[in-house]
PDB file of C-alpha atoms in Angstrom:
ATOM      1  CA  MET A  15       0.000   0.000   0.000  1.00 42.00           C
ATOM      2  CA  LYS A  16       2.844   2.357   0.864  1.00 39.00           C
ATOM      3  CA  ASP A  17       4.420   1.520  -2.501  1.00 42.00           C
ATOM      4  CA  LEU A  18       1.175   2.461  -4.287  1.00 37.00           C
ATOM      5  CA  LYS A  19       1.039   5.784  -2.428  1.00 40.00           C
ATOM      6  CA  LEU A  20       4.663   6.476  -3.364  1.00 39.00           C
ATOM      7  CA  ILE A  21       4.013   5.683  -7.027  1.00 36.00           C
ATOM      8  CA  PHE A  22       0.897   7.902  -7.023  1.00 36.00           C
ATOM      9  CA  THR A  23       2.854  10.756  -5.438  1.00 39.00           C
ATOM     10  CA  LEU A  24       5.644  10.436  -8.026  1.00 37.00           C
ATOM     11  CA  LEU A  25       3.186  10.353 -10.917  1.00 37.00           C
ATOM     12  CA  PHE A  26       1.363  13.393  -9.560  1.00 35.00           C
ATOM     13  CA  THR A  27       4.639  15.287  -9.183  1.00 35.00           C
ATOM     14  CA  ILE A  28       5.738  14.408 -12.725  1.00 32.00           C
ATOM     15  CA  SER A  29       2.324  15.384 -14.075  1.00 36.00           C
ATOM     16  CA  LEU A  30       2.486  18.715 -12.268  1.00 33.00           C
ATOM     17  CA  PHE A  31       6.006  19.367 -13.612  1.00 32.00           C
ATOM     18  CA  ILE A  32       4.943  18.587 -17.180  1.00 31.00           C
ATOM     19  CA  SER A  33       1.892  20.811 -16.785  1.00 34.00           C
ATOM     20  CA  CYS A  34       4.001  23.730 -15.551  1.00 36.00           C
ATOM     21  CA  ASP A  35       6.527  23.208 -18.325  1.00 35.00           C
ATOM     22  CA  SER A  36       3.752  23.198 -20.885  1.00 32.00           C
ATOM     23  CA  GLU A  37       2.370  26.450 -19.490  1.00 34.00           C
ATOM     24  CA  ASP A  38       5.820  28.065 -19.759  1.00 36.00           C
ATOM     25  CA  SER A  39       5.908  27.010 -23.411  1.00 33.00           C
ATOM     26  CA  ASP A  40       2.541  28.617 -24.050  1.00 36.00           C
ATOM     27  CA  VAL A  41       3.667  31.992 -22.747  1.00 42.00           C
ATOM     28  CA  ALA A  42       7.028  31.862 -24.512  1.00 58.00           C
ATOM     29  CA  GLY A  43       5.619  33.891 -27.382  1.00 83.00           C
ATOM     30  CA  PRO A  44       2.472  35.040 -29.143  1.00 91.00           C
ATOM     31  CA  ASP A  45       0.585  32.697 -31.454  1.00 90.00           C
ATOM     32  CA  PRO A  46       1.984  33.225 -34.991  1.00 86.00           C
ATOM     33  CA  LEU A  47      -1.484  32.505 -36.379  1.00 81.00           C
ATOM     34  CA  GLU A  48      -2.763  35.687 -34.742  1.00 92.00           C
ATOM     35  CA  SER A  49      -1.742  39.305 -35.154  1.00 95.00           C
ATOM     36  CA  PHE A  50      -0.105  40.694 -32.036  1.00 96.00           C
ATOM     37  CA  GLU A  51       1.035  44.018 -30.667  1.00 97.00           C
ATOM     38  CA  GLU A  52       3.151  44.862 -27.655  1.00 97.00           C
ATOM     39  CA  LEU A  53       3.646  48.482 -26.636  1.00 98.00           C
ATOM     40  CA  ASN A  54       6.531  50.143 -24.820  1.00 98.00           C
ATOM     41  CA  ILE A  55       8.854  47.162 -24.815  1.00 98.00           C
ATOM     42  CA  SER A  56      11.903  48.160 -22.777  1.00 98.00           C
ATOM     43  CA  TYR A  57      15.320  47.604 -24.347  1.00 98.00           C
ATOM     44  CA  GLY A  58      17.337  49.651 -21.830  1.00 98.00           C
ATOM     45  CA  THR A  59      17.194  51.368 -18.468  1.00 98.00           C
ATOM     46  CA  ASP A  60      16.181  54.825 -19.715  1.00 98.00           C
ATOM     47  CA  SER A  61      12.486  55.688 -20.014  1.00 98.00           C
ATOM     48  CA  ASP A  62      13.046  56.640 -23.666  1.00 98.00           C
ATOM     49  CA  GLN A  63      14.470  53.215 -24.494  1.00 98.00           C
ATOM     50  CA  VAL A  64      11.184  51.618 -25.505  1.00 98.00           C
ATOM     51  CA  PHE A  65       9.532  50.529 -28.733  1.00 99.00           C
ATOM     52  CA  ASP A  66       6.196  49.239 -29.992  1.00 98.00           C
ATOM     53  CA  LEU A  67       6.071  45.951 -31.870  1.00 98.00           C
ATOM     54  CA  TYR A  68       3.340  44.913 -34.305  1.00 98.00           C
ATOM     55  CA  LEU A  69       3.387  41.322 -35.539  1.00 98.00           C
ATOM     56  CA  PRO A  70       1.275  40.167 -38.491  1.00 98.00           C
ATOM     57  CA  PHE A  71      -1.141  37.273 -38.726  1.00 96.00           C
ATOM     58  CA  GLY A  72       0.328  34.060 -40.119  1.00 96.00           C
ATOM     59  CA  ARG A  73       3.964  35.089 -39.699  1.00 97.00           C
ATOM     60  CA  THR A  74       6.836  32.639 -40.022  1.00 97.00           C
ATOM     61  CA  SER A  75      10.549  32.591 -39.376  1.00 97.00           C
ATOM     62  CA  GLU A  76      10.862  34.391 -42.734  1.00 97.00           C
ATOM     63  CA  THR A  77       8.796  37.415 -41.615  1.00 98.00           C
ATOM     64  CA  LYS A  78      10.863  40.612 -41.812  1.00 98.00           C
ATOM     65  CA  THR A  79      10.641  43.694 -39.618  1.00 98.00           C
ATOM     66  CA  VAL A  80      10.448  47.343 -40.700  1.00 99.00           C
ATOM     67  CA  ILE A  81      11.947  49.616 -38.047  1.00 99.00           C
ATOM     68  CA  LEU A  82      10.524  53.153 -37.890  1.00 99.00           C
ATOM     69  CA  VAL A  83      12.763  55.965 -36.605  1.00 99.00           C
ATOM     70  CA  HIS A  84      11.164  59.331 -35.786  1.00 98.00           C
ATOM     71  CA  GLY A  85      12.620  62.774 -36.348  1.00 98.00           C
ATOM     72  CA  GLY A  86      12.861  65.820 -34.112  1.00 96.00           C
ATOM     73  CA  GLY A  87      16.344  67.211 -34.614  1.00 94.00           C
ATOM     74  CA  TRP A  88      17.883  64.516 -32.333  1.00 95.00           C
ATOM     75  CA  THR A  89      16.552  66.456 -29.316  1.00 95.00           C
ATOM     76  CA  SER A  90      12.788  65.878 -29.502  1.00 97.00           C
ATOM     77  CA  GLY A  91      10.095  63.772 -31.141  1.00 98.00           C
ATOM     78  CA  ASP A  92       8.375  60.521 -30.297  1.00 98.00           C
ATOM     79  CA  LYS A  93       7.490  57.212 -31.921  1.00 98.00           C
ATOM     80  CA  THR A  94       3.883  58.380 -32.187  1.00 98.00           C
ATOM     81  CA  ASP A  95       5.124  60.785 -34.879  1.00 98.00           C
ATOM     82  CA  MET A  96       5.564  57.707 -37.094  1.00 98.00           C
ATOM     83  CA  ASN A  97       2.039  56.362 -36.596  1.00 98.00           C
ATOM     84  CA  THR A  98       1.058  57.298 -40.149  1.00 97.00           C
ATOM     85  CA  PHE A  99       3.843  55.104 -41.537  1.00 98.00           C
ATOM     86  CA  LYS A 100       3.054  52.387 -39.000  1.00 98.00           C
ATOM     87  CA  ASP A 101      -0.622  52.290 -39.927  1.00 98.00           C
ATOM     88  CA  TYR A 102       0.164  52.321 -43.638  1.00 98.00           C
ATOM     89  CA  ILE A 103       2.546  49.364 -43.427  1.00 98.00           C
ATOM     90  CA  ILE A 104       0.208  47.338 -41.203  1.00 98.00           C
ATOM     91  CA  THR A 105      -2.773  47.838 -43.511  1.00 98.00           C
ATOM     92  CA  GLN A 106      -1.093  47.869 -46.927  1.00 98.00           C
ATOM     93  CA  MET A 107       1.826  45.483 -46.290  1.00 98.00           C
ATOM     94  CA  PRO A 108       0.354  43.008 -43.814  1.00 97.00           C
ATOM     95  CA  ASP A 109       3.132  40.431 -44.201  1.00 97.00           C
ATOM     96  CA  TYR A 110       5.680  42.604 -42.379  1.00 98.00           C
ATOM     97  CA  ALA A 111       6.321  43.140 -38.695  1.00 98.00           C
ATOM     98  CA  VAL A 112       6.779  46.740 -37.559  1.00 98.00           C
ATOM     99  CA  ALA A 113       8.952  48.085 -34.728  1.00 99.00           C
ATOM    100  CA  ASN A 114       8.235  51.747 -33.958  1.00 99.00           C
ATOM    101  CA  ILE A 115      11.045  52.962 -31.735  1.00 99.00           C
ATOM    102  CA  ASN A 116      11.900  55.681 -29.281  1.00 99.00           C
ATOM    103  CA  TYR A 117      15.522  56.504 -28.493  1.00 98.00           C
ATOM    104  CA  ARG A 118      17.289  58.658 -25.937  1.00 98.00           C
ATOM    105  CA  LEU A 119      17.065  62.326 -26.851  1.00 97.00           C
ATOM    106  CA  ALA A 120      20.072  64.614 -26.899  1.00 94.00           C
ATOM    107  CA  ASP A 121      20.433  67.475 -24.426  1.00 92.00           C
ATOM    108  CA  ASP A 122      23.209  69.629 -22.979  1.00 87.00           C
ATOM    109  CA  ASN A 123      24.699  66.623 -21.195  1.00 91.00           C
ATOM    110  CA  ASN A 124      24.096  63.916 -23.805  1.00 93.00           C
ATOM    111  CA  GLN A 125      25.204  64.226 -27.405  1.00 92.00           C
ATOM    112  CA  PRO A 126      23.156  62.297 -29.966  1.00 94.00           C
ATOM    113  CA  TYR A 127      26.164  60.441 -31.362  1.00 95.00           C
ATOM    114  CA  PRO A 128      26.919  57.681 -30.618  1.00 96.00           C
ATOM    115  CA  MET A 129      24.116  57.429 -28.043  1.00 97.00           C
ATOM    116  CA  GLN A 130      21.262  57.154 -30.544  1.00 98.00           C
ATOM    117  CA  ILE A 131      23.162  54.809 -32.854  1.00 98.00           C
ATOM    118  CA  ASN A 132      23.772  52.584 -29.818  1.00 98.00           C
ATOM    119  CA  ASP A 133      20.039  52.591 -29.109  1.00 99.00           C
ATOM    120  CA  ILE A 134      19.268  51.356 -32.615  1.00 99.00           C
ATOM    121  CA  THR A 135      21.853  48.617 -32.127  1.00 98.00           C
ATOM    122  CA  SER A 136      20.111  47.644 -28.885  1.00 98.00           C
ATOM    123  CA  VAL A 137      16.710  47.428 -30.590  1.00 98.00           C
ATOM    124  CA  VAL A 138      18.106  45.305 -33.420  1.00 98.00           C
ATOM    125  CA  SER A 139      19.837  43.017 -30.900  1.00 98.00           C
ATOM    126  CA  TYR A 140      16.614  42.691 -28.889  1.00 98.00           C
ATOM    127  CA  LEU A 141      14.661  41.645 -31.975  1.00 98.00           C
ATOM    128  CA  ARG A 142      17.342  39.164 -33.012  1.00 98.00           C
ATOM    129  CA  ASN A 143      17.600  37.656 -29.527  1.00 98.00           C
ATOM    130  CA  ASN A 144      13.819  37.208 -29.413  1.00 97.00           C
ATOM    131  CA  GLN A 145      13.206  36.189 -33.002  1.00 97.00           C
ATOM    132  CA  ASN A 146      12.107  32.676 -32.021  1.00 96.00           C
ATOM    133  CA  THR A 147       9.693  34.054 -29.445  1.00 96.00           C
ATOM    134  CA  TYR A 148       8.133  36.490 -31.898  1.00 97.00           C
ATOM    135  CA  VAL A 149       8.470  34.184 -34.925  1.00 97.00           C
ATOM    136  CA  ILE A 150      10.322  36.645 -37.153  1.00 98.00           C
ATOM    137  CA  SER A 151      13.544  36.588 -39.156  1.00 98.00           C
ATOM    138  CA  GLU A 152      16.733  38.538 -38.507  1.00 97.00           C
ATOM    139  CA  ASP A 153      16.180  40.647 -41.627  1.00 98.00           C
ATOM    140  CA  ILE A 154      15.173  44.263 -41.131  1.00 98.00           C
ATOM    141  CA  GLY A 155      14.501  47.449 -43.037  1.00 98.00           C
ATOM    142  CA  PHE A 156      14.406  51.090 -41.935  1.00 99.00           C
ATOM    143  CA  VAL A 157      12.077  53.993 -42.580  1.00 99.00           C
ATOM    144  CA  GLY A 158      13.337  57.214 -41.017  1.00 98.00           C
ATOM    145  CA  VAL A 159      12.209  60.827 -41.160  1.00 98.00           C
ATOM    146  CA  SER A 160      14.512  63.848 -40.761  1.00 97.00           C
ATOM    147  CA  ALA A 161      16.954  63.125 -37.887  1.00 96.00           C
ATOM    148  CA  GLY A 162      15.532  59.593 -37.810  1.00 98.00           C
ATOM    149  CA  ALA A 163      16.404  59.222 -41.481  1.00 98.00           C
ATOM    150  CA  HIS A 164      19.976  60.302 -40.755  1.00 97.00           C
ATOM    151  CA  LEU A 165      20.218  57.704 -37.983  1.00 98.00           C
ATOM    152  CA  SER A 166      18.683  55.009 -40.196  1.00 99.00           C
ATOM    153  CA  LEU A 167      21.140  55.659 -43.018  1.00 98.00           C
ATOM    154  CA  LEU A 168      24.167  55.929 -40.750  1.00 98.00           C
ATOM    155  CA  TRP A 169      23.355  52.732 -38.859  1.00 99.00           C
ATOM    156  CA  SER A 170      22.625  50.791 -42.054  1.00 98.00           C
ATOM    157  CA  TYR A 171      25.809  51.983 -43.784  1.00 98.00           C
ATOM    158  CA  ALA A 172      28.315  51.927 -40.934  1.00 98.00           C
ATOM    159  CA  PHE A 173      27.021  49.882 -37.994  1.00 98.00           C
ATOM    160  CA  ASP A 174      25.163  46.912 -39.459  1.00 98.00           C
ATOM    161  CA  ASN A 175      27.997  44.488 -38.846  1.00 97.00           C
ATOM    162  CA  ASP A 176      25.830  41.436 -39.560  1.00 97.00           C
ATOM    163  CA  ASN A 177      24.350  42.731 -42.820  1.00 97.00           C
ATOM    164  CA  GLN A 178      20.784  42.447 -41.577  1.00 98.00           C
ATOM    165  CA  THR A 179      19.434  45.504 -43.380  1.00 98.00           C
ATOM    166  CA  ASP A 180      17.543  44.729 -46.594  1.00 98.00           C
ATOM    167  CA  MET A 181      16.577  48.330 -47.369  1.00 98.00           C
ATOM    168  CA  VAL A 182      16.631  51.803 -45.873  1.00 99.00           C
ATOM    169  CA  CYS A 183      14.434  54.835 -46.537  1.00 99.00           C
ATOM    170  CA  SER A 184      15.319  58.471 -45.887  1.00 98.00           C
ATOM    171  CA  VAL A 185      12.552  61.051 -45.857  1.00 98.00           C
ATOM    172  CA  VAL A 186      14.227  64.504 -45.666  1.00 98.00           C
ATOM    173  CA  GLY A 187      17.241  63.123 -43.794  1.00 98.00           C
ATOM    174  CA  PRO A 188      20.577  64.952 -43.495  1.00 96.00           C
ATOM    175  CA  THR A 189      23.327  62.954 -45.164  1.00 97.00           C
ATOM    176  CA  ASN A 190      26.485  65.083 -45.291  1.00 95.00           C
ATOM    177  CA  PHE A 191      27.546  67.486 -42.551  1.00 91.00           C
ATOM    178  CA  THR A 192      30.551  68.639 -44.585  1.00 92.00           C
ATOM    179  CA  ASP A 193      28.223  70.025 -47.255  1.00 93.00           C
ATOM    180  CA  PRO A 194      29.158  73.685 -47.919  1.00 91.00           C
ATOM    181  CA  ALA A 195      25.434  74.425 -47.597  1.00 88.00           C
ATOM    182  CA  TYR A 196      25.924  73.700 -43.890  1.00 85.00           C
ATOM    183  CA  LEU A 197      29.508  74.727 -43.179  1.00 84.00           C
ATOM    184  CA  GLU A 198      29.394  78.031 -45.064  1.00 83.00           C
ATOM    185  CA  ASN A 199      25.844  79.087 -44.212  1.00 75.00           C
ATOM    186  CA  THR A 200      26.581  81.114 -41.094  1.00 68.00           C
ATOM    187  CA  ASN A 201      23.754  83.535 -41.854  1.00 71.00           C
ATOM    188  CA  ASN A 202      21.044  80.941 -41.353  1.00 68.00           C
ATOM    189  CA  PRO A 203      20.573  80.274 -37.607  1.00 70.00           C
ATOM    190  CA  VAL A 204      18.247  77.326 -38.275  1.00 62.00           C
ATOM    191  CA  LEU A 205      20.880  75.494 -40.317  1.00 65.00           C
ATOM    192  CA  GLN A 206      23.594  76.350 -37.805  1.00 71.00           C
ATOM    193  CA  GLU A 207      21.514  75.025 -34.924  1.00 73.00           C
ATOM    194  CA  LEU A 208      20.962  71.814 -36.882  1.00 70.00           C
ATOM    195  CA  ILE A 209      24.645  71.124 -37.407  1.00 71.00           C
ATOM    196  CA  ASN A 210      25.636  72.339 -33.932  1.00 73.00           C
ATOM    197  CA  THR A 211      23.202  69.928 -32.293  1.00 79.00           C
ATOM    198  CA  ILE A 212      24.851  66.819 -33.667  1.00 74.00           C
ATOM    199  CA  GLY A 213      28.016  67.213 -31.592  1.00 69.00           C
ATOM    200  CA  ILE A 214      30.485  69.522 -29.944  1.00 64.00           C
ATOM    201  CA  ASP A 215      33.293  68.320 -32.206  1.00 67.00           C
ATOM    202  CA  ALA A 216      33.050  70.329 -35.427  1.00 72.00           C
ATOM    203  CA  SER A 217      36.202  68.908 -36.972  1.00 85.00           C
ATOM    204  CA  ILE A 218      35.948  67.593 -40.515  1.00 89.00           C
ATOM    205  CA  PRO A 219      36.917  64.006 -39.525  1.00 92.00           C
ATOM    206  CA  PHE A 220      34.117  63.940 -36.949  1.00 90.00           C
ATOM    207  CA  LEU A 221      31.573  65.417 -39.364  1.00 90.00           C
ATOM    208  CA  GLU A 222      32.559  62.778 -41.906  1.00 95.00           C
ATOM    209  CA  GLU A 223      32.229  60.050 -39.286  1.00 95.00           C
ATOM    210  CA  ILE A 224      28.608  60.976 -38.613  1.00 94.00           C
ATOM    211  CA  SER A 225      27.693  61.552 -42.278  1.00 96.00           C
ATOM    212  CA  PRO A 226      26.042  58.701 -44.212  1.00 98.00           C
ATOM    213  CA  TYR A 227      27.459  60.243 -47.396  1.00 98.00           C
ATOM    214  CA  HIS A 228      31.007  59.593 -46.157  1.00 98.00           C
ATOM    215  CA  GLN A 229      30.250  56.186 -44.615  1.00 98.00           C
ATOM    216  CA  VAL A 230      28.386  54.511 -47.474  1.00 98.00           C
ATOM    217  CA  THR A 231      30.148  51.719 -49.367  1.00 98.00           C
ATOM    218  CA  ALA A 232      29.397  49.562 -52.384  1.00 98.00           C
ATOM    219  CA  SER A 233      27.886  46.942 -50.055  1.00 98.00           C
ATOM    220  CA  ALA A 234      25.224  49.325 -48.726  1.00 98.00           C
ATOM    221  CA  PRO A 235      21.620  48.092 -48.747  1.00 98.00           C
ATOM    222  CA  PRO A 236      19.101  49.346 -51.335  1.00 99.00           C
ATOM    223  CA  THR A 237      18.216  52.933 -50.469  1.00 99.00           C
ATOM    224  CA  ILE A 238      15.218  55.097 -51.290  1.00 99.00           C
ATOM    225  CA  LEU A 239      15.383  58.882 -50.792  1.00 99.00           C
ATOM    226  CA  PHE A 240      12.680  61.569 -50.643  1.00 99.00           C
ATOM    227  CA  TYR A 241      13.403  65.310 -50.405  1.00 98.00           C
ATOM    228  CA  GLY A 242      11.661  68.659 -50.715  1.00 98.00           C
ATOM    229  CA  GLY A 243      13.068  71.394 -52.945  1.00 98.00           C
ATOM    230  CA  GLN A 244      11.944  74.158 -50.554  1.00 98.00           C
ATOM    231  CA  ASP A 245      13.071  72.518 -47.317  1.00 97.00           C
ATOM    232  CA  PRO A 246      14.392  75.210 -44.915  1.00 92.00           C
ATOM    233  CA  LEU A 247      16.308  72.648 -42.843  1.00 91.00           C
ATOM    234  CA  ILE A 248      17.701  70.150 -45.341  1.00 95.00           C
ATOM    235  CA  PRO A 249      19.401  71.621 -48.435  1.00 94.00           C
ATOM    236  CA  THR A 250      18.529  69.869 -51.695  1.00 97.00           C
ATOM    237  CA  THR A 251      22.186  68.888 -52.049  1.00 97.00           C
ATOM    238  CA  GLN A 252      21.758  66.549 -49.073  1.00 97.00           C
ATOM    239  CA  GLY A 253      19.560  64.422 -51.303  1.00 98.00           C
ATOM    240  CA  THR A 254      21.141  64.918 -54.698  1.00 98.00           C
ATOM    241  CA  ASP A 255      24.708  64.342 -53.482  1.00 98.00           C
ATOM    242  CA  MET A 256      23.621  61.179 -51.677  1.00 98.00           C
ATOM    243  CA  ARG A 257      21.897  60.025 -54.864  1.00 98.00           C
ATOM    244  CA  ASP A 258      25.060  60.668 -56.893  1.00 98.00           C
ATOM    245  CA  LYS A 259      27.233  58.820 -54.369  1.00 98.00           C
ATOM    246  CA  LEU A 260      24.945  55.785 -54.462  1.00 99.00           C
ATOM    247  CA  GLN A 261      25.024  55.887 -58.250  1.00 98.00           C
ATOM    248  CA  GLU A 262      28.822  56.069 -58.231  1.00 98.00           C
ATOM    249  CA  LEU A 263      28.998  53.011 -55.953  1.00 98.00           C
ATOM    250  CA  ASN A 264      26.393  51.088 -57.969  1.00 98.00           C
ATOM    251  CA  VAL A 265      24.144  50.777 -54.928  1.00 98.00           C
ATOM    252  CA  THR A 266      20.520  50.066 -55.783  1.00 98.00           C
ATOM    253  CA  HIS A 267      18.587  53.247 -55.077  1.00 98.00           C
ATOM    254  CA  GLU A 268      15.676  55.502 -55.936  1.00 98.00           C
ATOM    255  CA  PHE A 269      15.473  59.262 -55.526  1.00 99.00           C
ATOM    256  CA  THR A 270      12.469  61.575 -55.559  1.00 99.00           C
ATOM    257  CA  LEU A 271      12.603  65.358 -55.254  1.00 98.00           C
ATOM    258  CA  TYR A 272       9.377  67.279 -54.814  1.00 98.00           C
ATOM    259  CA  PRO A 273      10.456  70.745 -56.053  1.00 98.00           C
ATOM    260  CA  ASN A 274       7.741  72.736 -54.280  1.00 98.00           C
ATOM    261  CA  GLU A 275       7.688  70.873 -50.968  1.00 98.00           C
ATOM    262  CA  GLY A 276       9.423  71.706 -47.699  1.00 98.00           C
ATOM    263  CA  HIS A 277      10.320  69.594 -44.668  1.00 97.00           C
ATOM    264  CA  GLY A 278       7.407  67.211 -45.196  1.00 97.00           C
ATOM    265  CA  TRP A 279       4.285  67.109 -47.357  1.00 97.00           C
ATOM    266  CA  ILE A 280       0.703  65.919 -47.598  1.00 97.00           C
ATOM    267  CA  GLY A 281      -1.839  65.216 -50.340  1.00 97.00           C
ATOM    268  CA  LEU A 282      -0.860  63.706 -53.667  1.00 98.00           C
ATOM    269  CA  ASN A 283       2.857  63.891 -52.996  1.00 98.00           C
ATOM    270  CA  LEU A 284       2.446  61.961 -49.750  1.00 97.00           C
ATOM    271  CA  LEU A 285       0.451  59.371 -51.682  1.00 97.00           C
ATOM    272  CA  ASP A 286       3.267  59.210 -54.227  1.00 98.00           C
ATOM    273  CA  THR A 287       5.810  58.687 -51.432  1.00 98.00           C
ATOM    274  CA  SER A 288       3.691  55.953 -49.875  1.00 98.00           C
ATOM    275  CA  LEU A 289       3.231  54.027 -53.105  1.00 98.00           C
ATOM    276  CA  LYS A 290       6.914  54.256 -54.049  1.00 98.00           C
ATOM    277  CA  LEU A 291       7.948  53.175 -50.563  1.00 98.00           C
ATOM    278  CA  LYS A 292       5.536  50.226 -50.631  1.00 98.00           C
ATOM    279  CA  THR A 293       6.922  49.002 -53.943  1.00 98.00           C
ATOM    280  CA  PHE A 294      10.521  49.442 -52.742  1.00 98.00           C
ATOM    281  CA  ILE A 295       9.926  47.521 -49.516  1.00 98.00           C
ATOM    282  CA  GLU A 296       8.143  44.680 -51.265  1.00 98.00           C
ATOM    283  CA  THR A 297      10.883  44.488 -53.896  1.00 98.00           C
ATOM    284  CA  HIS A 298      13.849  44.427 -51.533  1.00 98.00           C
ATOM    285  CA  MET A 299      12.579  42.833 -48.306  1.00 97.00           C
TER     286      MET A 299
END
């Protein structure tokens, strides 16, 4: 009788262990047969080091992630500024995951470089380390606006050591801080504030180090660029020179200049941007 009780106790214990183990497996990650969103995922200790993740229905280990990087002159802005892009990708490109990120903002005590580049690296590492949980691949793409476009280009060209980036998009992003339009335009306080914000070191080697134009190589990922001809912050040469450099290196790229637009646009030109971006993402990711 004692032997029967011992056997029953052992079986119950094993059953309980298996049950608990099974429950752990269930919560290991969201069901890939269902769409899923998780907001304000922490990837660091700072309150700004969070991102929102949107996973599509029916995803597999081949599902790729588009990372959205907001603008704001490196000192302001929020991931909610990219909600239009986020909503567009989710509804019009439902086979892609989307990570809409915040990053630490620059201030008097914290320069944007390399802090914000390091934050992008942390987000990419987080996604890669959790790819089995989320059922996604390692492959990523970037869509950045203004300062976020600069960060997206710079990270993709100079800091993607594992060649994960399939494509990168710059909407009105600065590309070359050694451009005479910046260095020689001392009469425009807006432009001067823009270049002064990026770092206290104004030496040419430093400005080249933080410029996608000077960091791009022939192995750069496919790049799509959008600029406004009347932009008060980003000279047209930031786009055209980047286009010419990509052409020189035989990097797959597209370039669109809206001659009458400024630092952003709406209406038919925004529709044009959206459709071109959709085609580019679906072609290269």
